[in-house]
Coordinates of C-alpha atoms and ligand atoms in Angstrom, one line a residue:
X1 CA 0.0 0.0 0.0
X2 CA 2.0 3.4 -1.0
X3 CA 2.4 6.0 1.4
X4 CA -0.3 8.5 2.3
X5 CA 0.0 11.8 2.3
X6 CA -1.9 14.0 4.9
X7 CA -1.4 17.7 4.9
X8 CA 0.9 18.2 8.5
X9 CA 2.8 21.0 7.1
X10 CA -0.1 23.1 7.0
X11 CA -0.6 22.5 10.6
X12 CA 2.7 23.3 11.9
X13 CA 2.8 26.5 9.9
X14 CA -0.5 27.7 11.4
X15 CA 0.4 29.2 15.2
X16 CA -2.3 30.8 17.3
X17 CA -1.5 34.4 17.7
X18 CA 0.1 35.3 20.9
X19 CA -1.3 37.0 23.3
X20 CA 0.0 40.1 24.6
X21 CA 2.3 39.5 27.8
X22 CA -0.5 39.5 30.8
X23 CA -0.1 42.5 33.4
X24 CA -0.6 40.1 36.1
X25 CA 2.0 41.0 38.8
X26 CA 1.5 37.1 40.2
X27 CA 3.7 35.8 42.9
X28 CA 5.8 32.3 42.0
X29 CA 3.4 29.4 41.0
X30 CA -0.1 31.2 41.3
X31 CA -0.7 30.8 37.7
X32 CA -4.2 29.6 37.0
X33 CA -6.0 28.9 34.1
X34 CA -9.7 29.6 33.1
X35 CA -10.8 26.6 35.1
X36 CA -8.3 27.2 37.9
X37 CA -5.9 24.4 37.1
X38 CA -2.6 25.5 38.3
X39 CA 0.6 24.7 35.6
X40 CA 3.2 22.3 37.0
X41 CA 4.3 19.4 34.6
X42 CA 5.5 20.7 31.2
X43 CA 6.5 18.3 28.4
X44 CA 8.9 19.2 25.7
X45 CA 9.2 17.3 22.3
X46 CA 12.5 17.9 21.4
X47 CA 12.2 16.1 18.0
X48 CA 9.9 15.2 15.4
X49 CA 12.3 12.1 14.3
X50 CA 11.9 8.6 15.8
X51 CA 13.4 5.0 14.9
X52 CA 9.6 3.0 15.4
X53 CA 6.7 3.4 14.0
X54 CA 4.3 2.6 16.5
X55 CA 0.6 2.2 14.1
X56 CA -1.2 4.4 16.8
X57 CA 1.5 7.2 16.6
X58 CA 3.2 7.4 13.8
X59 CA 2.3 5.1 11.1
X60 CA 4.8 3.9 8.6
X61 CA 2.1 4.6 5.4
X62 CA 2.2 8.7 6.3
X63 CA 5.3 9.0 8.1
X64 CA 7.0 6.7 5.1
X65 CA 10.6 7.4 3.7
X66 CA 9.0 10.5 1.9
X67 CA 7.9 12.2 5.1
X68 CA 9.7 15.8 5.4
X69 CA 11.2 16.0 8.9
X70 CA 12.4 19.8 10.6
X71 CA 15.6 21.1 9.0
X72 CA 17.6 21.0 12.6
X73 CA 17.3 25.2 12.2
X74 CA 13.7 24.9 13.2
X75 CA 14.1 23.1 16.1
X76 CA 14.9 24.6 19.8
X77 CA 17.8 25.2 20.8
X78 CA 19.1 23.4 24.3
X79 CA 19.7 27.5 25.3
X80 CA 16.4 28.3 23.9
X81 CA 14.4 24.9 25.4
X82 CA 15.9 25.8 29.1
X83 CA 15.1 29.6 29.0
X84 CA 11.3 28.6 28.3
X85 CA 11.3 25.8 31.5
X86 CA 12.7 28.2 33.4
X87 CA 9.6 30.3 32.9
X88 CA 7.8 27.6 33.7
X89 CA 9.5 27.2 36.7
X90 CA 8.6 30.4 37.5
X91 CA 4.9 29.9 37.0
X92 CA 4.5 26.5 39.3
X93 CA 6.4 24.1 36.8
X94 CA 7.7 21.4 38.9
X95 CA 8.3 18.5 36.6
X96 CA 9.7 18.5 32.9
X97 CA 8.9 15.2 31.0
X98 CA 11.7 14.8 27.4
X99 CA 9.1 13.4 24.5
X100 CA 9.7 13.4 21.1
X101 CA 9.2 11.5 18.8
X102 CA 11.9 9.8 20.5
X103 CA 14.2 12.2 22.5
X104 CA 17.3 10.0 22.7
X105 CA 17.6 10.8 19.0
X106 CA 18.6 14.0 19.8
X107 CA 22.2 14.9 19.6
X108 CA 23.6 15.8 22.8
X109 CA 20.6 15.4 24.9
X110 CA 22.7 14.8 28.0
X111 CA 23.4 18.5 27.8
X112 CA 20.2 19.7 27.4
X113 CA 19.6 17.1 30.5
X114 CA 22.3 19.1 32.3
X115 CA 20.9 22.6 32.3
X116 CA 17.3 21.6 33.2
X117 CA 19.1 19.9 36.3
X118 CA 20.5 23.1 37.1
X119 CA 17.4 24.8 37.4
X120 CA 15.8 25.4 40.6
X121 CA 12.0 26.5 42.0
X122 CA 11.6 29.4 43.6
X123 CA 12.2 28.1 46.6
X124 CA 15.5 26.8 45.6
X125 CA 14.0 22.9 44.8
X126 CA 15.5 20.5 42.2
X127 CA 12.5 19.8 39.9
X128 CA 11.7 16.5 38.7
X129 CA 13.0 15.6 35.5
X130 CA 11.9 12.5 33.7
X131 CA 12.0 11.3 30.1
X132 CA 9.6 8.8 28.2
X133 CA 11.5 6.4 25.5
X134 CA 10.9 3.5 23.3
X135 CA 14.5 2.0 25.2
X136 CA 15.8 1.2 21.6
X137 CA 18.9 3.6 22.7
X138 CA 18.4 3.5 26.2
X139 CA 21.0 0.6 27.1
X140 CA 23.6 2.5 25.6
X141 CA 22.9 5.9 26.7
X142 CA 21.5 5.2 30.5
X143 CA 24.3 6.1 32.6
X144 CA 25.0 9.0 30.3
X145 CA 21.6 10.2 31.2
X146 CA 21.8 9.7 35.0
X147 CA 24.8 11.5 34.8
X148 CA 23.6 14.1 33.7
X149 CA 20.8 14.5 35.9
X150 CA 18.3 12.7 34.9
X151 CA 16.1 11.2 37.5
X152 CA 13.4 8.7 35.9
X153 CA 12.6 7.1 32.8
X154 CA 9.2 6.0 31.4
X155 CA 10.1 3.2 28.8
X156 CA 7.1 2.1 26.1
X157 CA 6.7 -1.1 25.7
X158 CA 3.9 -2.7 23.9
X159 CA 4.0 -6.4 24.5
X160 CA 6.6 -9.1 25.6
X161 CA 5.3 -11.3 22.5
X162 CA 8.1 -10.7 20.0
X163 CA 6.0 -10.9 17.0
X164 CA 3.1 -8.8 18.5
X165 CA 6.0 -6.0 19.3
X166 CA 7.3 -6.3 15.9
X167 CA 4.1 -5.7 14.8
X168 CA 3.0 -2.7 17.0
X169 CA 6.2 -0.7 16.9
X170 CA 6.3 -1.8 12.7
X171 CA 10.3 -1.8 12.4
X172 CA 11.4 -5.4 13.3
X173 CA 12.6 -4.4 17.0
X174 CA 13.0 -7.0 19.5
X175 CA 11.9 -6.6 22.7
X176 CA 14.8 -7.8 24.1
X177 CA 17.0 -4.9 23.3
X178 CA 14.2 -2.9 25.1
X179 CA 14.5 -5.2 28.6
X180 CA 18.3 -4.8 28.0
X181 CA 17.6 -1.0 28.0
X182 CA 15.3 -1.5 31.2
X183 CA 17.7 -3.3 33.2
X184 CA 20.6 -0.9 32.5
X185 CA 18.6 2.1 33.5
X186 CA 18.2 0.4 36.6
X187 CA 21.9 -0.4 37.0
X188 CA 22.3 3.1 36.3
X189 CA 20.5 4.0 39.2
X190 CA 17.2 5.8 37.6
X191 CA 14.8 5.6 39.9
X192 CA 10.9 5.3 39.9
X193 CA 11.1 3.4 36.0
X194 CA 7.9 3.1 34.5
X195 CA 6.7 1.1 31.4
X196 CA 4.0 2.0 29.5
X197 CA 1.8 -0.2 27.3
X198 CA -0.8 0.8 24.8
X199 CA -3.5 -1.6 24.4
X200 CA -5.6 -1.6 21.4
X201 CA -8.2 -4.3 20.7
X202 CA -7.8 -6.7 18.5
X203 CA -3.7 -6.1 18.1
X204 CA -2.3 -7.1 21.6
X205 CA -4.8 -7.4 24.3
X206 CA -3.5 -11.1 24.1
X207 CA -0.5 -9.5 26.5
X208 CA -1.9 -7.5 29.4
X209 CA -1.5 -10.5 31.4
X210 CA 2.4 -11.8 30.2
X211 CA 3.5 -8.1 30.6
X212 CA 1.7 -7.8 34.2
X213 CA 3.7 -11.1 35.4
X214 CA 6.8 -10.0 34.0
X215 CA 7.1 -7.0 36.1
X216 CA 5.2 -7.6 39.1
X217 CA 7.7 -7.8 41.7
X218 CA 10.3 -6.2 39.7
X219 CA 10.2 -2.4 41.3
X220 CA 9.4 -1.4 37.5
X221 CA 5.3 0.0 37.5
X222 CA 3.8 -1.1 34.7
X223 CA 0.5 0.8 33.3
X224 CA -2.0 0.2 30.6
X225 CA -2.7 3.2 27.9
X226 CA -6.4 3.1 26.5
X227 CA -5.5 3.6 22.8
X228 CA -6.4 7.2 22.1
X229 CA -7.7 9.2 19.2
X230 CA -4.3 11.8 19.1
X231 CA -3.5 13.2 16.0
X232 CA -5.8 12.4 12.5
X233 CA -2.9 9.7 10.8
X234 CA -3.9 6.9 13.0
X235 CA -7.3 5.5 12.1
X236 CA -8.7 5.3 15.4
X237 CA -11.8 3.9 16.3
X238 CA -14.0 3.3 19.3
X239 CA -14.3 -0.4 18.9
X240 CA -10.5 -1.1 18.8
X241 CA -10.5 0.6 22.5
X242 CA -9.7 -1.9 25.6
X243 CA -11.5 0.3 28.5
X244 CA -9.5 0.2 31.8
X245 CA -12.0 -1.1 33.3
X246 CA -12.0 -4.1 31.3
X247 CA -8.2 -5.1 32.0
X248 CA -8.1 -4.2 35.8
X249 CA -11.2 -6.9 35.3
X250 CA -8.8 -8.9 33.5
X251 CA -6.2 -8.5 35.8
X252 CA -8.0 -9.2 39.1
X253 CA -9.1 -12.8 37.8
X254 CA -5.1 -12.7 37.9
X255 CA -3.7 -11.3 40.9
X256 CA -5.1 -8.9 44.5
X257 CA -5.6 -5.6 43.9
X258 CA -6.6 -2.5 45.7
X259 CA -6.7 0.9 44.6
X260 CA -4.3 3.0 45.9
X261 CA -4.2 6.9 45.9
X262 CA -2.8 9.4 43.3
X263 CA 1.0 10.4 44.1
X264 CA 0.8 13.8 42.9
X265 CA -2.2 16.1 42.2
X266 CA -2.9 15.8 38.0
X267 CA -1.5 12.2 38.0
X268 CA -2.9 10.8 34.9
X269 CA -3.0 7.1 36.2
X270 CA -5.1 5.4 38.9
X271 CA -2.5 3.2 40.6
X272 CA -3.8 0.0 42.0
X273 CA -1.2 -1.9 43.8
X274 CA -1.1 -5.9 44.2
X275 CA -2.1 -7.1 47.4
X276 CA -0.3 -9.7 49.7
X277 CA -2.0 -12.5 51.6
X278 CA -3.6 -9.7 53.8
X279 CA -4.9 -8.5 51.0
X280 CA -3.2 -5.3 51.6
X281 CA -1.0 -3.9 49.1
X282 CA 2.7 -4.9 49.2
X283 CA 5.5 -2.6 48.1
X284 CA 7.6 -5.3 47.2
X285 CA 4.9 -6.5 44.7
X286 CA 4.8 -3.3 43.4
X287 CA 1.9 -1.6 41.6
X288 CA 0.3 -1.1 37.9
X289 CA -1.9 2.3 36.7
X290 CA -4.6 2.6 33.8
X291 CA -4.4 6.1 31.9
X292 CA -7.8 6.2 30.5
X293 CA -8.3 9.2 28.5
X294 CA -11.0 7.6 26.7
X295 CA -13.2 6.2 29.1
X296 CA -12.5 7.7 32.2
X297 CA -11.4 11.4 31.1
X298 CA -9.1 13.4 33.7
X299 CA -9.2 17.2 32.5
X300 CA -10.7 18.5 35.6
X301 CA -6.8 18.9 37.1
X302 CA -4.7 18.6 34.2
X303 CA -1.5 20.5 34.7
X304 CA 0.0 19.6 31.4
X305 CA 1.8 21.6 29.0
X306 CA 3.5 20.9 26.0
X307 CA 6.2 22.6 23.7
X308 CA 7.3 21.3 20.4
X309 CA 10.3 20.6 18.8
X310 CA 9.9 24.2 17.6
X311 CA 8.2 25.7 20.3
X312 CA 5.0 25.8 19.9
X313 CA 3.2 25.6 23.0
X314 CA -0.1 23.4 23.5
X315 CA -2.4 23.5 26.5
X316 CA -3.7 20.2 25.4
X317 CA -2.8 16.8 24.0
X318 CA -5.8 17.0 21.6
X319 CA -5.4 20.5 20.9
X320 CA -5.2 21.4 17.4
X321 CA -3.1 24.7 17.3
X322 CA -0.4 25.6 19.6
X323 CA 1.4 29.3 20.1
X324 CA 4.4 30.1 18.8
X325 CA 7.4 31.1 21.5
X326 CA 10.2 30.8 19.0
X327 CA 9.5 33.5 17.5
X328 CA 9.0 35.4 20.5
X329 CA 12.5 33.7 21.8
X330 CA 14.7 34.5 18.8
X331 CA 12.6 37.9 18.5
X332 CA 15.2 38.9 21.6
X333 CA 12.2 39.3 24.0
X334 CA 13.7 39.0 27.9
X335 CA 12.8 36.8 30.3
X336 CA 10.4 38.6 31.6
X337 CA 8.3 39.2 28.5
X338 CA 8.8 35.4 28.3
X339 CA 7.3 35.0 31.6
X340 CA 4.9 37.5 30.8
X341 CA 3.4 35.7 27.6
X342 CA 3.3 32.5 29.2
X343 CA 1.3 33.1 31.9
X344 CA -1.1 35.0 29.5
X345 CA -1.4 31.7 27.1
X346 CA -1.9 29.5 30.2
X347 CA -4.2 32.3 31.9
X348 CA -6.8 31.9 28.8
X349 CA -6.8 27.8 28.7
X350 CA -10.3 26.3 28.7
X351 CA -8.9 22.9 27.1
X352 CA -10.6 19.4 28.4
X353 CA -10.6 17.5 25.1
X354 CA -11.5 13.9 26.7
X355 CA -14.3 15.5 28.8
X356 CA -16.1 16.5 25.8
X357 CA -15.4 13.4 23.9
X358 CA -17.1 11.8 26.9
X359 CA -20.2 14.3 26.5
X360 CA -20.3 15.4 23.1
X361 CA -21.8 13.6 19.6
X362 CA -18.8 13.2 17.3
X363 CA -19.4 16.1 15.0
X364 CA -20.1 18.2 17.7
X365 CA -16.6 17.2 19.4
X366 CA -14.4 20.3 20.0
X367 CA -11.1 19.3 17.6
X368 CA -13.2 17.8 14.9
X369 CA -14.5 21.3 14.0
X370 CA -10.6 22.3 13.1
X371 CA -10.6 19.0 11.1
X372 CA -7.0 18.9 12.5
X373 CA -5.3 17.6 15.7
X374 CA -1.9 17.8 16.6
X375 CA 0.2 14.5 16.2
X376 CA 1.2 13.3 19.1
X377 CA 4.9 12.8 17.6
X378 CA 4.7 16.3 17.1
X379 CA 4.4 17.3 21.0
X380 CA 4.8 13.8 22.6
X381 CA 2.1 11.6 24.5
Ligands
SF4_1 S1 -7.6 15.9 27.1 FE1 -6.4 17.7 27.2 S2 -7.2 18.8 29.0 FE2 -7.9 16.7 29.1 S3 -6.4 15.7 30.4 FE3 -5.8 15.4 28.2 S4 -4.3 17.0 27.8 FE4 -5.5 17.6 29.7

């Protein structure tokens, strides 16, 4: 089947306009938006390039050997990327999440790594700085990357089935190169690793229960993504959704669970941790999370930001326009004028995407009006 071609360029070029820099004298982290969600986790794509191509994300038949990446002039700069967290910081940012595509493509991402490290809160904190990868570099690079301050990795992983993986991720990668890159990130001493799965019906379902035994007990947390309509390349469809509910079902014919609280205000995942013979949970068993966007939307304290590989900035994974800060940043604006504008763009967001999709008939739903969303290898899951 040849490659198809759907418009992206258009997209990218189109920026909201931005809006002047907001007069609001606002001490550190007050920032609200228009439904009083404060700002603290902002994720930053810092490339539009990636070695898999996962069918839900970036499918091989429109991101094909034909498919016109960023020259490396349009992307951020390390300088320009830190200068932008920093007025994040400013405004309540407490964690920074690298996305891509897939960020260990990036040349010299230790560095980048390195000056987020050095950035403090307000009140003088380290933030949290984490990074979500397919592990196809990640055995190689993983002490590189604690070095440099990195703290935690997420790692996506779509099955432990060889063949189903092939098939997900649609370039012939073996999973075992990915459990390599696991178990050196571990030696390497990140903390906290996650794994992230995808399930969509009908492709690997089939693996929700070899992937929990595999890292129950392993101090890795394993969590199950509903498969999500992101972007307009991926041909998603309602049917080919696995709803959370039906694999914690599927898991508790399995193993103990009980729920267990969310660790940080805006957590996307309900945790539910495996119980011991007490039937209370047991750390050493460790725990698993559902994301469900789909079916169990979470917009009421979303926290999330996310820049682009050239700096657009998105107040919503769904969104289908973001605002343009490079321009502002190589327009020699300060950092207060920086500061300014951002908390004006976050001031204004009225984004809950998965809410409406919950509520709203489909040609009534808020992106489909724009007939475009944003890829998510554009600004990262
Ligand atoms: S749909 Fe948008 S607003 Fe809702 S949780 Fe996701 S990113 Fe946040």
């Amino acid at each position: 089947m040849g490659e198809r071609v759907i418009p992206l360029i258009d997209e990218r070029q189109a920026a909201l306009p931005l809006p002047s820099p907001s007069g609001l004298e606002l001490p550190p982290g007050h920032l609200r938006d228009a439904r009083g969600r404060p700002l603290r986790d902002l994720r930053i794509s810092v490339t539009d390039r990636c070695n898999f191509r996962c069918s839900y994300c970036m499918p091989k038949d429109v991101f094909g050997k034909h498919y016109s990446y960023l020259p490396h002039s349009a992307l951020l700069s390390f300088e320009e990327i830190t200068r932008v967290a920093r007025a994040a910081v400013r405004h309540g940012v407490r964690k920074l999440r690298l996305t891509g595509g897939e960020p260990l493509l990036r040349k010299g991402i230790e560095q980048l790594i390195a000056q987020l490290a050095a950035l403090r809160t307000p009140a003088g904190q380290p933030l949290d700085i984490t990074l979500t990868t397919n592990g196809s570099l990640l055995a190689r690079k993983a002490q590189a990357l604690k070095d440099a301050g990195l703290q935690r990795v997420t790692v996506s992983l779509d099955g432990l089935d060889d063949a189903t993986f092939r098939r997900m991720n649609d370039v012939d990668f073996p999973v075992a190169a990915v459990l390599a890159g696991i178990d050196a990130a571990r030696a390497a001493g990140l903390r906290n690793i996650k794994v992230n799965m995808v399930v969509k019906r009908g492709a690997n379902e089939d693996q929700i229960l070899p992937m929990a035994r595999h890292f129950r007990g392993s101090g890795v947390t394993l969590r199950f993504i509903e498969y999500m309509d992101v972007g307009t390349t991926n041909g998603w469809r309602m049917d080919e959704v696995l709803p959370s509910a039906d694999v914690v079902r599927l898991l508790q014919d399995a193993f103990a669970l009980v729920p267990l609280a969310a660790s940080a205000p805006g957590e996307t995942a309900m945790r539910w941790g495996y119980a011991g013979p007490d039937g209370r949970h047991d750390p050493a068993l460790g725990e698993i999370g559902t994301i469900s966007s789909v079916t169990q939307a979470f917009c009421g304290d979303c926290n999330r930001a996310r820049l682009s590989m050239e700096g657009r900035l998105y107040l919503c994974l769904f969104a289908s326009q973001g605002h343009d800060l490079r321009a502002l940043l190589r327009s020699g604006a300060d950092d207060e004028t920086i500061e300014a504008t951002l908390a004006a763009i976050w001031a204004q967001r009225n984004d809950r995407y998965s809410e409406l999709r919950a509520t709203l008939p489909p040609e009534a739903q808020p992106a489909h009006s724009s007939g475009r969303r944003v890829e998510m290898s554009y600004i990262g899951g």
